[in-house]
Amino acid sequence: MKWTLKSLRVTVNLTQKEMASLIGISENSLGNLEKDSTNIKNWILDKYVEIFDISVDDIFLGKEYVIFAFDKYLSRKNSKT
């Protein structure tokens, strides 16, 4: 399963402020990363891997709209089978 940065945070009931504090970035920076993680710094990605005990391959990096569109495509594809 692929996780977005936001879905990881929401799954464990953390606010953006709490998550930003855990990582060591501003709440505003976290919000921006949740919308578009295409340019995420490696050290931030490493924090997600450490905090959530997942692999980098489990994290979907990209723009929020692209993630939404892909999920919608998969949903339609799965409903046809």
PDB file of N, CA, C and O in Angstrom:
ATOM      1  N   MET A   1       0.843  -1.192   0.000  1.00  0.00           N
ATOM      2  CA  MET A   1       0.000   0.000   0.000  1.00  0.00           C
ATOM      3  C   MET A   1       0.882   1.248   0.000  1.00  0.00           C
ATOM      4  O   MET A   1       1.874   1.308   0.696  1.00  0.00           O
ATOM      5  N   LYS A   2       0.487   2.209  -0.799  1.00  0.00           N
ATOM      6  CA  LYS A   2       1.193   3.484  -0.831  1.00  0.00           C
ATOM      7  C   LYS A   2       0.509   4.467   0.115  1.00  0.00           C
ATOM      8  O   LYS A   2      -0.717   4.555   0.148  1.00  0.00           O
ATOM      9  N   TRP A   3       1.296   5.182   0.856  1.00  0.00           N
ATOM     10  CA  TRP A   3       0.804   6.186   1.795  1.00  0.00           C
ATOM     11  C   TRP A   3       1.235   7.569   1.332  1.00  0.00           C
ATOM     12  O   TRP A   3       2.361   7.734   0.872  1.00  0.00           O
ATOM     13  N   THR A   4       0.372   8.549   1.504  1.00  0.00           N
ATOM     14  CA  THR A   4       0.792   9.928   1.310  1.00  0.00           C
ATOM     15  C   THR A   4       1.287  10.449   2.652  1.00  0.00           C
ATOM     16  O   THR A   4       1.010   9.861   3.697  1.00  0.00           O
ATOM     17  N   LEU A   5       2.018  11.537   2.636  1.00  0.00           N
ATOM     18  CA  LEU A   5       2.487  12.130   3.887  1.00  0.00           C
ATOM     19  C   LEU A   5       1.305  12.477   4.785  1.00  0.00           C
ATOM     20  O   LEU A   5       1.328  12.228   5.987  1.00  0.00           O
ATOM     21  N   LYS A   6       0.259  13.014   4.189  1.00  0.00           N
ATOM     22  CA  LYS A   6      -0.915  13.395   4.963  1.00  0.00           C
ATOM     23  C   LYS A   6      -1.622  12.163   5.534  1.00  0.00           C
ATOM     24  O   LYS A   6      -2.012  12.157   6.706  1.00  0.00           O
ATOM     25  N   SER A   7      -1.795  11.124   4.739  1.00  0.00           N
ATOM     26  CA  SER A   7      -2.510   9.951   5.235  1.00  0.00           C
ATOM     27  C   SER A   7      -1.750   9.270   6.367  1.00  0.00           C
ATOM     28  O   SER A   7      -2.363   8.744   7.300  1.00  0.00           O
ATOM     29  N   LEU A   8      -0.430   9.283   6.332  1.00  0.00           N
ATOM     30  CA  LEU A   8       0.352   8.743   7.439  1.00  0.00           C
ATOM     31  C   LEU A   8       0.066   9.510   8.719  1.00  0.00           C
ATOM     32  O   LEU A   8      -0.194   8.921   9.770  1.00  0.00           O
ATOM     33  N   ARG A   9       0.098  10.827   8.611  1.00  0.00           N
ATOM     34  CA  ARG A   9      -0.131  11.690   9.779  1.00  0.00           C
ATOM     35  C   ARG A   9      -1.532  11.507  10.335  1.00  0.00           C
ATOM     36  O   ARG A   9      -1.728  11.336  11.543  1.00  0.00           O
ATOM     37  N   VAL A  10      -2.514  11.514   9.463  1.00  0.00           N
ATOM     38  CA  VAL A  10      -3.918  11.411   9.878  1.00  0.00           C
ATOM     39  C   VAL A  10      -4.208  10.051  10.514  1.00  0.00           C
ATOM     40  O   VAL A  10      -4.961   9.956  11.483  1.00  0.00           O
ATOM     41  N   THR A  11      -3.589   9.001  10.005  1.00  0.00           N
ATOM     42  CA  THR A  11      -3.810   7.650  10.519  1.00  0.00           C
ATOM     43  C   THR A  11      -3.470   7.530  12.002  1.00  0.00           C
ATOM     44  O   THR A  11      -4.119   6.794  12.732  1.00  0.00           O
ATOM     45  N   VAL A  12      -2.476   8.272  12.437  1.00  0.00           N
ATOM     46  CA  VAL A  12      -2.084   8.211  13.857  1.00  0.00           C
ATOM     47  C   VAL A  12      -2.598   9.416  14.649  1.00  0.00           C
ATOM     48  O   VAL A  12      -2.147   9.673  15.759  1.00  0.00           O
ATOM     49  N   ASN A  13      -3.557  10.125  14.069  1.00  0.00           N
ATOM     50  CA  ASN A  13      -4.239  11.244  14.735  1.00  0.00           C
ATOM     51  C   ASN A  13      -3.302  12.350  15.212  1.00  0.00           C
ATOM     52  O   ASN A  13      -3.440  12.874  16.312  1.00  0.00           O
ATOM     53  N   LEU A  14      -2.351  12.720  14.360  1.00  0.00           N
ATOM     54  CA  LEU A  14      -1.474  13.847  14.661  1.00  0.00           C
ATOM     55  C   LEU A  14      -1.937  15.073  13.887  1.00  0.00           C
ATOM     56  O   LEU A  14      -2.348  14.961  12.731  1.00  0.00           O
ATOM     57  N   THR A  15      -1.863  16.219  14.516  1.00  0.00           N
ATOM     58  CA  THR A  15      -2.138  17.468  13.815  1.00  0.00           C
ATOM     59  C   THR A  15      -0.898  17.836  12.999  1.00  0.00           C
ATOM     60  O   THR A  15       0.189  17.281  13.217  1.00  0.00           O
ATOM     61  N   GLN A  16      -1.063  18.775  12.087  1.00  0.00           N
ATOM     62  CA  GLN A  16       0.101  19.244  11.327  1.00  0.00           C
ATOM     63  C   GLN A  16       1.132  19.844  12.278  1.00  0.00           C
ATOM     64  O   GLN A  16       2.329  19.643  12.098  1.00  0.00           O
ATOM     65  N   LYS A  17       0.667  20.543  13.292  1.00  0.00           N
ATOM     66  CA  LYS A  17       1.582  21.165  14.248  1.00  0.00           C
ATOM     67  C   LYS A  17       2.392  20.100  14.994  1.00  0.00           C
ATOM     68  O   LYS A  17       3.609  20.226  15.149  1.00  0.00           O
ATOM     69  N   GLU A  18       1.738  19.030  15.432  1.00  0.00           N
ATOM     70  CA  GLU A  18       2.423  17.956  16.149  1.00  0.00           C
ATOM     71  C   GLU A  18       3.429  17.237  15.248  1.00  0.00           C
ATOM     72  O   GLU A  18       4.557  16.952  15.665  1.00  0.00           O
ATOM     73  N   MET A  19       3.001  16.947  14.019  1.00  0.00           N
ATOM     74  CA  MET A  19       3.878  16.244  13.089  1.00  0.00           C
ATOM     75  C   MET A  19       5.088  17.099  12.729  1.00  0.00           C
ATOM     76  O   MET A  19       6.219  16.606  12.681  1.00  0.00           O
ATOM     77  N   ALA A  20       4.851  18.369  12.482  1.00  0.00           N
ATOM     78  CA  ALA A  20       5.945  19.288  12.147  1.00  0.00           C
ATOM     79  C   ALA A  20       6.966  19.339  13.281  1.00  0.00           C
ATOM     80  O   ALA A  20       8.176  19.332  13.042  1.00  0.00           O
ATOM     81  N   SER A  21       6.479  19.344  14.509  1.00  0.00           N
ATOM     82  CA  SER A  21       7.361  19.363  15.670  1.00  0.00           C
ATOM     83  C   SER A  21       8.192  18.083  15.751  1.00  0.00           C
ATOM     84  O   SER A  21       9.388  18.133  16.056  1.00  0.00           O
ATOM     85  N   LEU A  22       7.578  16.937  15.478  1.00  0.00           N
ATOM     86  CA  LEU A  22       8.306  15.664  15.485  1.00  0.00           C
ATOM     87  C   LEU A  22       9.431  15.647  14.450  1.00  0.00           C
ATOM     88  O   LEU A  22      10.515  15.119  14.700  1.00  0.00           O
ATOM     89  N   ILE A  23       9.149  16.222  13.293  1.00  0.00           N
ATOM     90  CA  ILE A  23      10.127  16.217  12.201  1.00  0.00           C
ATOM     91  C   ILE A  23      11.178  17.297  12.393  1.00  0.00           C
ATOM     92  O   ILE A  23      12.332  17.121  12.037  1.00  0.00           O
ATOM     93  N   GLY A  24      10.752  18.430  12.949  1.00  0.00           N
ATOM     94  CA  GLY A  24      11.673  19.546  13.124  1.00  0.00           C
ATOM     95  C   GLY A  24      11.573  20.580  12.023  1.00  0.00           C
ATOM     96  O   GLY A  24      12.562  21.190  11.637  1.00  0.00           O
ATOM     97  N   ILE A  25      10.341  20.738  11.485  1.00  0.00           N
ATOM     98  CA  ILE A  25      10.089  21.755  10.463  1.00  0.00           C
ATOM     99  C   ILE A  25       8.885  22.579  10.897  1.00  0.00           C
ATOM    100  O   ILE A  25       8.193  22.222  11.846  1.00  0.00           O
ATOM    101  N   SER A  26       8.608  23.648  10.181  1.00  0.00           N
ATOM    102  CA  SER A  26       7.464  24.482  10.519  1.00  0.00           C
ATOM    103  C   SER A  26       6.162  23.834  10.054  1.00  0.00           C
ATOM    104  O   SER A  26       6.161  23.000   9.139  1.00  0.00           O
ATOM    105  N   GLU A  27       5.083  24.214  10.692  1.00  0.00           N
ATOM    106  CA  GLU A  27       3.761  23.716  10.308  1.00  0.00           C
ATOM    107  C   GLU A  27       3.447  24.090   8.859  1.00  0.00           C
ATOM    108  O   GLU A  27       2.880  23.293   8.108  1.00  0.00           O
ATOM    109  N   ASN A  28       3.838  25.285   8.464  1.00  0.00           N
ATOM    110  CA  ASN A  28       3.626  25.752   7.097  1.00  0.00           C
ATOM    111  C   ASN A  28       4.395  24.874   6.098  1.00  0.00           C
ATOM    112  O   ASN A  28       3.868  24.498   5.050  1.00  0.00           O
ATOM    113  N   SER A  29       5.635  24.535   6.437  1.00  0.00           N
ATOM    114  CA  SER A  29       6.440  23.673   5.562  1.00  0.00           C
ATOM    115  C   SER A  29       5.799  22.302   5.421  1.00  0.00           C
ATOM    116  O   SER A  29       5.758  21.733   4.326  1.00  0.00           O
ATOM    117  N   LEU A  30       5.285  21.773   6.527  1.00  0.00           N
ATOM    118  CA  LEU A  30       4.630  20.467   6.472  1.00  0.00           C
ATOM    119  C   LEU A  30       3.396  20.526   5.578  1.00  0.00           C
ATOM    120  O   LEU A  30       3.175  19.635   4.758  1.00  0.00           O
ATOM    121  N   GLY A  31       2.597  21.580   5.728  1.00  0.00           N
ATOM    122  CA  GLY A  31       1.416  21.739   4.881  1.00  0.00           C
ATOM    123  C   GLY A  31       1.785  21.756   3.406  1.00  0.00           C
ATOM    124  O   GLY A  31       1.120  21.127   2.579  1.00  0.00           O
ATOM    125  N   ASN A  32       2.859  22.452   3.090  1.00  0.00           N
ATOM    126  CA  ASN A  32       3.323  22.509   1.695  1.00  0.00           C
ATOM    127  C   ASN A  32       3.780  21.137   1.212  1.00  0.00           C
ATOM    128  O   ASN A  32       3.503  20.754   0.075  1.00  0.00           O
ATOM    129  N   LEU A  33       4.466  20.393   2.059  1.00  0.00           N
ATOM    130  CA  LEU A  33       4.922  19.054   1.677  1.00  0.00           C
ATOM    131  C   LEU A  33       3.750  18.105   1.473  1.00  0.00           C
ATOM    132  O   LEU A  33       3.801  17.233   0.606  1.00  0.00           O
ATOM    133  N   GLU A  34       2.706  18.258   2.276  1.00  0.00           N
ATOM    134  CA  GLU A  34       1.537  17.391   2.118  1.00  0.00           C
ATOM    135  C   GLU A  34       0.804  17.679   0.805  1.00  0.00           C
ATOM    136  O   GLU A  34       0.178  16.790   0.250  1.00  0.00           O
ATOM    137  N   LYS A  35       0.914  18.889   0.306  1.00  0.00           N
ATOM    138  CA  LYS A  35       0.292  19.236  -0.978  1.00  0.00           C
ATOM    139  C   LYS A  35       1.170  18.840  -2.156  1.00  0.00           C
ATOM    140  O   LYS A  35       0.669  18.473  -3.213  1.00  0.00           O
ATOM    141  N   ASP A  36       2.484  18.946  -1.983  1.00  0.00           N
ATOM    142  CA  ASP A  36       3.418  18.646  -3.079  1.00  0.00           C
ATOM    143  C   ASP A  36       4.747  18.189  -2.488  1.00  0.00           C
ATOM    144  O   ASP A  36       5.550  18.997  -2.042  1.00  0.00           O
ATOM    145  N   SER A  37       4.957  16.895  -2.494  1.00  0.00           N
ATOM    146  CA  SER A  37       6.179  16.338  -1.894  1.00  0.00           C
ATOM    147  C   SER A  37       7.213  15.950  -2.946  1.00  0.00           C
ATOM    148  O   SER A  37       8.109  15.155  -2.673  1.00  0.00           O
ATOM    149  N   THR A  38       7.104  16.509  -4.136  1.00  0.00           N
ATOM    150  CA  THR A  38       8.040  16.136  -5.196  1.00  0.00           C
ATOM    151  C   THR A  38       9.477  16.554  -4.891  1.00  0.00           C
ATOM    152  O   THR A  38      10.402  15.939  -5.391  1.00  0.00           O
ATOM    153  N   ASN A  39       9.661  17.570  -4.081  1.00  0.00           N
ATOM    154  CA  ASN A  39      11.017  18.043  -3.764  1.00  0.00           C
ATOM    155  C   ASN A  39      11.366  17.857  -2.292  1.00  0.00           C
ATOM    156  O   ASN A  39      12.104  18.651  -1.720  1.00  0.00           O
ATOM    157  N   ILE A  40      10.864  16.791  -1.694  1.00  0.00           N
ATOM    158  CA  ILE A  40      11.119  16.552  -0.267  1.00  0.00           C
ATOM    159  C   ILE A  40      12.603  16.266  -0.047  1.00  0.00           C
ATOM    160  O   ILE A  40      13.240  15.575  -0.841  1.00  0.00           O
ATOM    161  N   LYS A  41      13.135  16.823   1.003  1.00  0.00           N
ATOM    162  CA  LYS A  41      14.540  16.594   1.331  1.00  0.00           C
ATOM    163  C   LYS A  41      14.701  15.199   1.932  1.00  0.00           C
ATOM    164  O   LYS A  41      13.818  14.698   2.622  1.00  0.00           O
ATOM    165  N   ASN A  42      15.832  14.578   1.653  1.00  0.00           N
ATOM    166  CA  ASN A  42      16.070  13.213   2.122  1.00  0.00           C
ATOM    167  C   ASN A  42      15.965  13.079   3.638  1.00  0.00           C
ATOM    168  O   ASN A  42      15.444  12.090   4.140  1.00  0.00           O
ATOM    169  N   TRP A  43      16.458  14.072   4.372  1.00  0.00           N
ATOM    170  CA  TRP A  43      16.436  13.951   5.829  1.00  0.00           C
ATOM    171  C   TRP A  43      15.003  13.971   6.369  1.00  0.00           C
ATOM    172  O   TRP A  43      14.713  13.325   7.373  1.00  0.00           O
ATOM    173  N   ILE A  44      14.101  14.679   5.679  1.00  0.00           N
ATOM    174  CA  ILE A  44      12.697  14.687   6.096  1.00  0.00           C
ATOM    175  C   ILE A  44      12.067  13.338   5.771  1.00  0.00           C
ATOM    176  O   ILE A  44      11.338  12.770   6.595  1.00  0.00           O
ATOM    177  N   LEU A  45      12.352  12.827   4.619  1.00  0.00           N
ATOM    178  CA  LEU A  45      11.852  11.511   4.237  1.00  0.00           C
ATOM    179  C   LEU A  45      12.355  10.444   5.215  1.00  0.00           C
ATOM    180  O   LEU A  45      11.595   9.559   5.632  1.00  0.00           O
ATOM    181  N   ASP A  46      13.605  10.551   5.622  1.00  0.00           N
ATOM    182  CA  ASP A  46      14.168   9.632   6.605  1.00  0.00           C
ATOM    183  C   ASP A  46      13.402   9.692   7.927  1.00  0.00           C
ATOM    184  O   ASP A  46      13.208   8.666   8.590  1.00  0.00           O
ATOM    185  N   LYS A  47      12.952  10.873   8.302  1.00  0.00           N
ATOM    186  CA  LYS A  47      12.164  11.024   9.541  1.00  0.00           C
ATOM    187  C   LYS A  47      10.840  10.270   9.425  1.00  0.00           C
ATOM    188  O   LYS A  47      10.417   9.609  10.373  1.00  0.00           O
ATOM    189  N   TYR A  48      10.183  10.362   8.287  1.00  0.00           N
ATOM    190  CA  TYR A  48       8.928   9.632   8.076  1.00  0.00           C
ATOM    191  C   TYR A  48       9.158   8.125   8.176  1.00  0.00           C
ATOM    192  O   TYR A  48       8.378   7.413   8.803  1.00  0.00           O
ATOM    193  N   VAL A  49      10.224   7.659   7.559  1.00  0.00           N
ATOM    194  CA  VAL A  49      10.564   6.229   7.598  1.00  0.00           C
ATOM    195  C   VAL A  49      10.772   5.789   9.048  1.00  0.00           C
ATOM    196  O   VAL A  49      10.282   4.745   9.472  1.00  0.00           O
ATOM    197  N   GLU A  50      11.483   6.602   9.802  1.00  0.00           N
ATOM    198  CA  GLU A  50      11.768   6.287  11.201  1.00  0.00           C
ATOM    199  C   GLU A  50      10.507   6.349  12.069  1.00  0.00           C
ATOM    200  O   GLU A  50      10.227   5.424  12.838  1.00  0.00           O
ATOM    201  N   ILE A  51       9.733   7.404  11.941  1.00  0.00           N
ATOM    202  CA  ILE A  51       8.541   7.601  12.773  1.00  0.00           C
ATOM    203  C   ILE A  51       7.486   6.535  12.507  1.00  0.00           C
ATOM    204  O   ILE A  51       6.885   5.993  13.437  1.00  0.00           O
ATOM    205  N   PHE A  52       7.262   6.218  11.230  1.00  0.00           N
ATOM    206  CA  PHE A  52       6.172   5.308  10.875  1.00  0.00           C
ATOM    207  C   PHE A  52       6.630   3.873  10.616  1.00  0.00           C
ATOM    208  O   PHE A  52       5.808   3.008  10.338  1.00  0.00           O
ATOM    209  N   ASP A  53       7.926   3.628  10.705  1.00  0.00           N
ATOM    210  CA  ASP A  53       8.486   2.289  10.519  1.00  0.00           C
ATOM    211  C   ASP A  53       8.015   1.666   9.196  1.00  0.00           C
ATOM    212  O   ASP A  53       7.453   0.569   9.152  1.00  0.00           O
ATOM    213  N   ILE A  54       8.216   2.414   8.138  1.00  0.00           N
ATOM    214  CA  ILE A  54       7.866   1.964   6.790  1.00  0.00           C
ATOM    215  C   ILE A  54       9.072   2.192   5.885  1.00  0.00           C
ATOM    216  O   ILE A  54      10.029   2.852   6.281  1.00  0.00           O
ATOM    217  N   SER A  55       9.012   1.664   4.683  1.00  0.00           N
ATOM    218  CA  SER A  55      10.105   1.901   3.735  1.00  0.00           C
ATOM    219  C   SER A  55       9.785   3.124   2.878  1.00  0.00           C
ATOM    220  O   SER A  55       8.618   3.527   2.764  1.00  0.00           O
ATOM    221  N   VAL A  56      10.802   3.662   2.280  1.00  0.00           N
ATOM    222  CA  VAL A  56      10.619   4.798   1.370  1.00  0.00           C
ATOM    223  C   VAL A  56       9.674   4.405   0.239  1.00  0.00           C
ATOM    224  O   VAL A  56       8.843   5.198  -0.198  1.00  0.00           O
ATOM    225  N   ASP A  57       9.765   3.159  -0.214  1.00  0.00           N
ATOM    226  CA  ASP A  57       8.911   2.689  -1.303  1.00  0.00           C
ATOM    227  C   ASP A  57       7.427   2.700  -0.936  1.00  0.00           C
ATOM    228  O   ASP A  57       6.572   2.679  -1.820  1.00  0.00           O
ATOM    229  N   ASP A  58       7.110   2.706   0.356  1.00  0.00           N
ATOM    230  CA  ASP A  58       5.714   2.735   0.800  1.00  0.00           C
ATOM    231  C   ASP A  58       5.110   4.134   0.775  1.00  0.00           C
ATOM    232  O   ASP A  58       3.914   4.297   0.985  1.00  0.00           O
ATOM    233  N   ILE A  59       5.946   5.133   0.554  1.00  0.00           N
ATOM    234  CA  ILE A  59       5.474   6.522   0.576  1.00  0.00           C
ATOM    235  C   ILE A  59       5.316   7.020  -0.854  1.00  0.00           C
ATOM    236  O   ILE A  59       6.249   6.970  -1.654  1.00  0.00           O
ATOM    237  N   PHE A  60       4.114   7.500  -1.167  1.00  0.00           N
ATOM    238  CA  PHE A  60       3.854   8.077  -2.480  1.00  0.00           C
ATOM    239  C   PHE A  60       4.279   9.538  -2.443  1.00  0.00           C
ATOM    240  O   PHE A  60       3.742  10.326  -1.668  1.00  0.00           O
ATOM    241  N   LEU A  61       5.231   9.889  -3.265  1.00  0.00           N
ATOM    242  CA  LEU A  61       5.699  11.268  -3.340  1.00  0.00           C
ATOM    243  C   LEU A  61       5.176  11.899  -4.615  1.00  0.00           C
ATOM    244  O   LEU A  61       5.252  11.316  -5.687  1.00  0.00           O
ATOM    245  N   GLY A  62       4.623  13.064  -4.485  1.00  0.00           N
ATOM    246  CA  GLY A  62       4.096  13.761  -5.647  1.00  0.00           C
ATOM    247  C   GLY A  62       3.144  14.856  -5.230  1.00  0.00           C
ATOM    248  O   GLY A  62       3.073  15.243  -4.073  1.00  0.00           O
ATOM    249  N   LYS A  63       2.386  15.334  -6.190  1.00  0.00           N
ATOM    250  CA  LYS A  63       1.428  16.408  -5.929  1.00  0.00           C
ATOM    251  C   LYS A  63       0.099  15.818  -5.496  1.00  0.00           C
ATOM    252  O   LYS A  63      -0.320  14.771  -5.976  1.00  0.00           O
ATOM    253  N   GLU A  64      -0.550  16.498  -4.571  1.00  0.00           N
ATOM    254  CA  GLU A  64      -1.807  16.027  -4.005  1.00  0.00           C
ATOM    255  C   GLU A  64      -2.835  15.726  -5.086  1.00  0.00           C
ATOM    256  O   GLU A  64      -3.512  14.704  -5.038  1.00  0.00           O
ATOM    257  N   TYR A  65      -2.961  16.565  -6.104  1.00  0.00           N
ATOM    258  CA  TYR A  65      -3.945  16.333  -7.158  1.00  0.00           C
ATOM    259  C   TYR A  65      -3.641  15.052  -7.931  1.00  0.00           C
ATOM    260  O   TYR A  65      -4.530  14.289  -8.252  1.00  0.00           O
ATOM    261  N   VAL A  66      -2.373  14.822  -8.217  1.00  0.00           N
ATOM    262  CA  VAL A  66      -1.982  13.619  -8.950  1.00  0.00           C
ATOM    263  C   VAL A  66      -2.353  12.381  -8.148  1.00  0.00           C
ATOM    264  O   VAL A  66      -2.855  11.401  -8.682  1.00  0.00           O
ATOM    265  N   ILE A  67      -2.128  12.418  -6.852  1.00  0.00           N
ATOM    266  CA  ILE A  67      -2.479  11.300  -5.977  1.00  0.00           C
ATOM    267  C   ILE A  67      -3.990  11.068  -6.024  1.00  0.00           C
ATOM    268  O   ILE A  67      -4.453   9.945  -6.166  1.00  0.00           O
ATOM    269  N   PHE A  68      -4.768  12.143  -5.919  1.00  0.00           N
ATOM    270  CA  PHE A  68      -6.231  12.047  -5.966  1.00  0.00           C
ATOM    271  C   PHE A  68      -6.693  11.447  -7.291  1.00  0.00           C
ATOM    272  O   PHE A  68      -7.513  10.549  -7.323  1.00  0.00           O
ATOM    273  N   ALA A  69      -6.143  11.925  -8.386  1.00  0.00           N
ATOM    274  CA  ALA A  69      -6.539  11.439  -9.710  1.00  0.00           C
ATOM    275  C   ALA A  69      -6.176   9.967  -9.877  1.00  0.00           C
ATOM    276  O   ALA A  69      -6.957   9.190 -10.424  1.00  0.00           O
ATOM    277  N   PHE A  70      -5.014   9.562  -9.397  1.00  0.00           N
ATOM    278  CA  PHE A  70      -4.595   8.168  -9.497  1.00  0.00           C
ATOM    279  C   PHE A  70      -5.511   7.269  -8.666  1.00  0.00           C
ATOM    280  O   PHE A  70      -5.929   6.205  -9.121  1.00  0.00           O
ATOM    281  N   ASP A  71      -5.834   7.697  -7.444  1.00  0.00           N
ATOM    282  CA  ASP A  71      -6.751   6.925  -6.593  1.00  0.00           C
ATOM    283  C   ASP A  71      -8.114   6.778  -7.250  1.00  0.00           C
ATOM    284  O   ASP A  71      -8.728   5.712  -7.205  1.00  0.00           O
ATOM    285  N   LYS A  72      -8.595   7.842  -7.874  1.00  0.00           N
ATOM    286  CA  LYS A  72      -9.886   7.804  -8.552  1.00  0.00           C
ATOM    287  C   LYS A  72      -9.841   6.830  -9.730  1.00  0.00           C
ATOM    288  O   LYS A  72     -10.766   6.046  -9.941  1.00  0.00           O
ATOM    289  N   TYR A  73      -8.744   6.854 -10.476  1.00  0.00           N
ATOM    290  CA  TYR A  73      -8.564   5.930 -11.598  1.00  0.00           C
ATOM    291  C   TYR A  73      -8.583   4.482 -11.106  1.00  0.00           C
ATOM    292  O   TYR A  73      -9.258   3.629 -11.677  1.00  0.00           O
ATOM    293  N   LEU A  74      -7.842   4.197 -10.036  1.00  0.00           N
ATOM    294  CA  LEU A  74      -7.798   2.837  -9.496  1.00  0.00           C
ATOM    295  C   LEU A  74      -9.171   2.384  -9.011  1.00  0.00           C
ATOM    296  O   LEU A  74      -9.559   1.238  -9.212  1.00  0.00           O
ATOM    297  N   SER A  75      -9.896   3.291  -8.401  1.00  0.00           N
ATOM    298  CA  SER A  75     -11.229   2.967  -7.909  1.00  0.00           C
ATOM    299  C   SER A  75     -12.148   2.574  -9.049  1.00  0.00           C
ATOM    300  O   SER A  75     -12.885   1.588  -8.970  1.00  0.00           O
ATOM    301  N   ARG A  76     -12.125   3.326 -10.139  1.00  0.00           N
ATOM    302  CA  ARG A  76     -12.955   3.010 -11.308  1.00  0.00           C
ATOM    303  C   ARG A  76     -12.521   1.699 -11.934  1.00  0.00           C
ATOM    304  O   ARG A  76     -13.347   0.867 -12.314  1.00  0.00           O
ATOM    305  N   LYS A  77     -11.223   1.492 -12.035  1.00  0.00           N
ATOM    306  CA  LYS A  77     -10.696   0.271 -12.626  1.00  0.00           C
ATOM    307  C   LYS A  77     -11.107  -0.955 -11.808  1.00  0.00           C
ATOM    308  O   LYS A  77     -11.533  -1.954 -12.371  1.00  0.00           O
ATOM    309  N   ASN A  78     -11.034  -0.865 -10.507  1.00  0.00           N
ATOM    310  CA  ASN A  78     -11.384  -1.977  -9.632  1.00  0.00           C
ATOM    311  C   ASN A  78     -12.892  -2.249  -9.624  1.00  0.00           C
ATOM    312  O   ASN A  78     -13.306  -3.390  -9.421  1.00  0.00           O
ATOM    313  N   SER A  79     -13.696  -1.235  -9.821  1.00  0.00           N
ATOM    314  CA  SER A  79     -15.147  -1.442  -9.813  1.00  0.00           C
ATOM    315  C   SER A  79     -15.635  -2.139 -11.083  1.00  0.00           C
ATOM    316  O   SER A  79     -16.704  -2.727 -11.106  1.00  0.00           O
ATOM    317  N   LYS A  80     -14.822  -2.110 -12.144  1.00  0.00           N
ATOM    318  CA  LYS A  80     -15.189  -2.765 -13.405  1.00  0.00           C
ATOM    319  C   LYS A  80     -14.885  -4.253 -13.380  1.00  0.00           C
ATOM    320  O   LYS A  80     -15.378  -4.999 -14.206  1.00  0.00           O
ATOM    321  N   THR A  81     -14.044  -4.679 -12.427  1.00  0.00           N
ATOM    322  CA  THR A  81     -13.667  -6.110 -12.389  1.00  0.00           C
ATOM    323  C   THR A  81     -14.550  -6.909 -11.473  1.00  0.00           C
ATOM    324  O   THR A  81     -15.351  -6.502 -10.773  1.00  0.00           O
TER     325      THR A  81
END
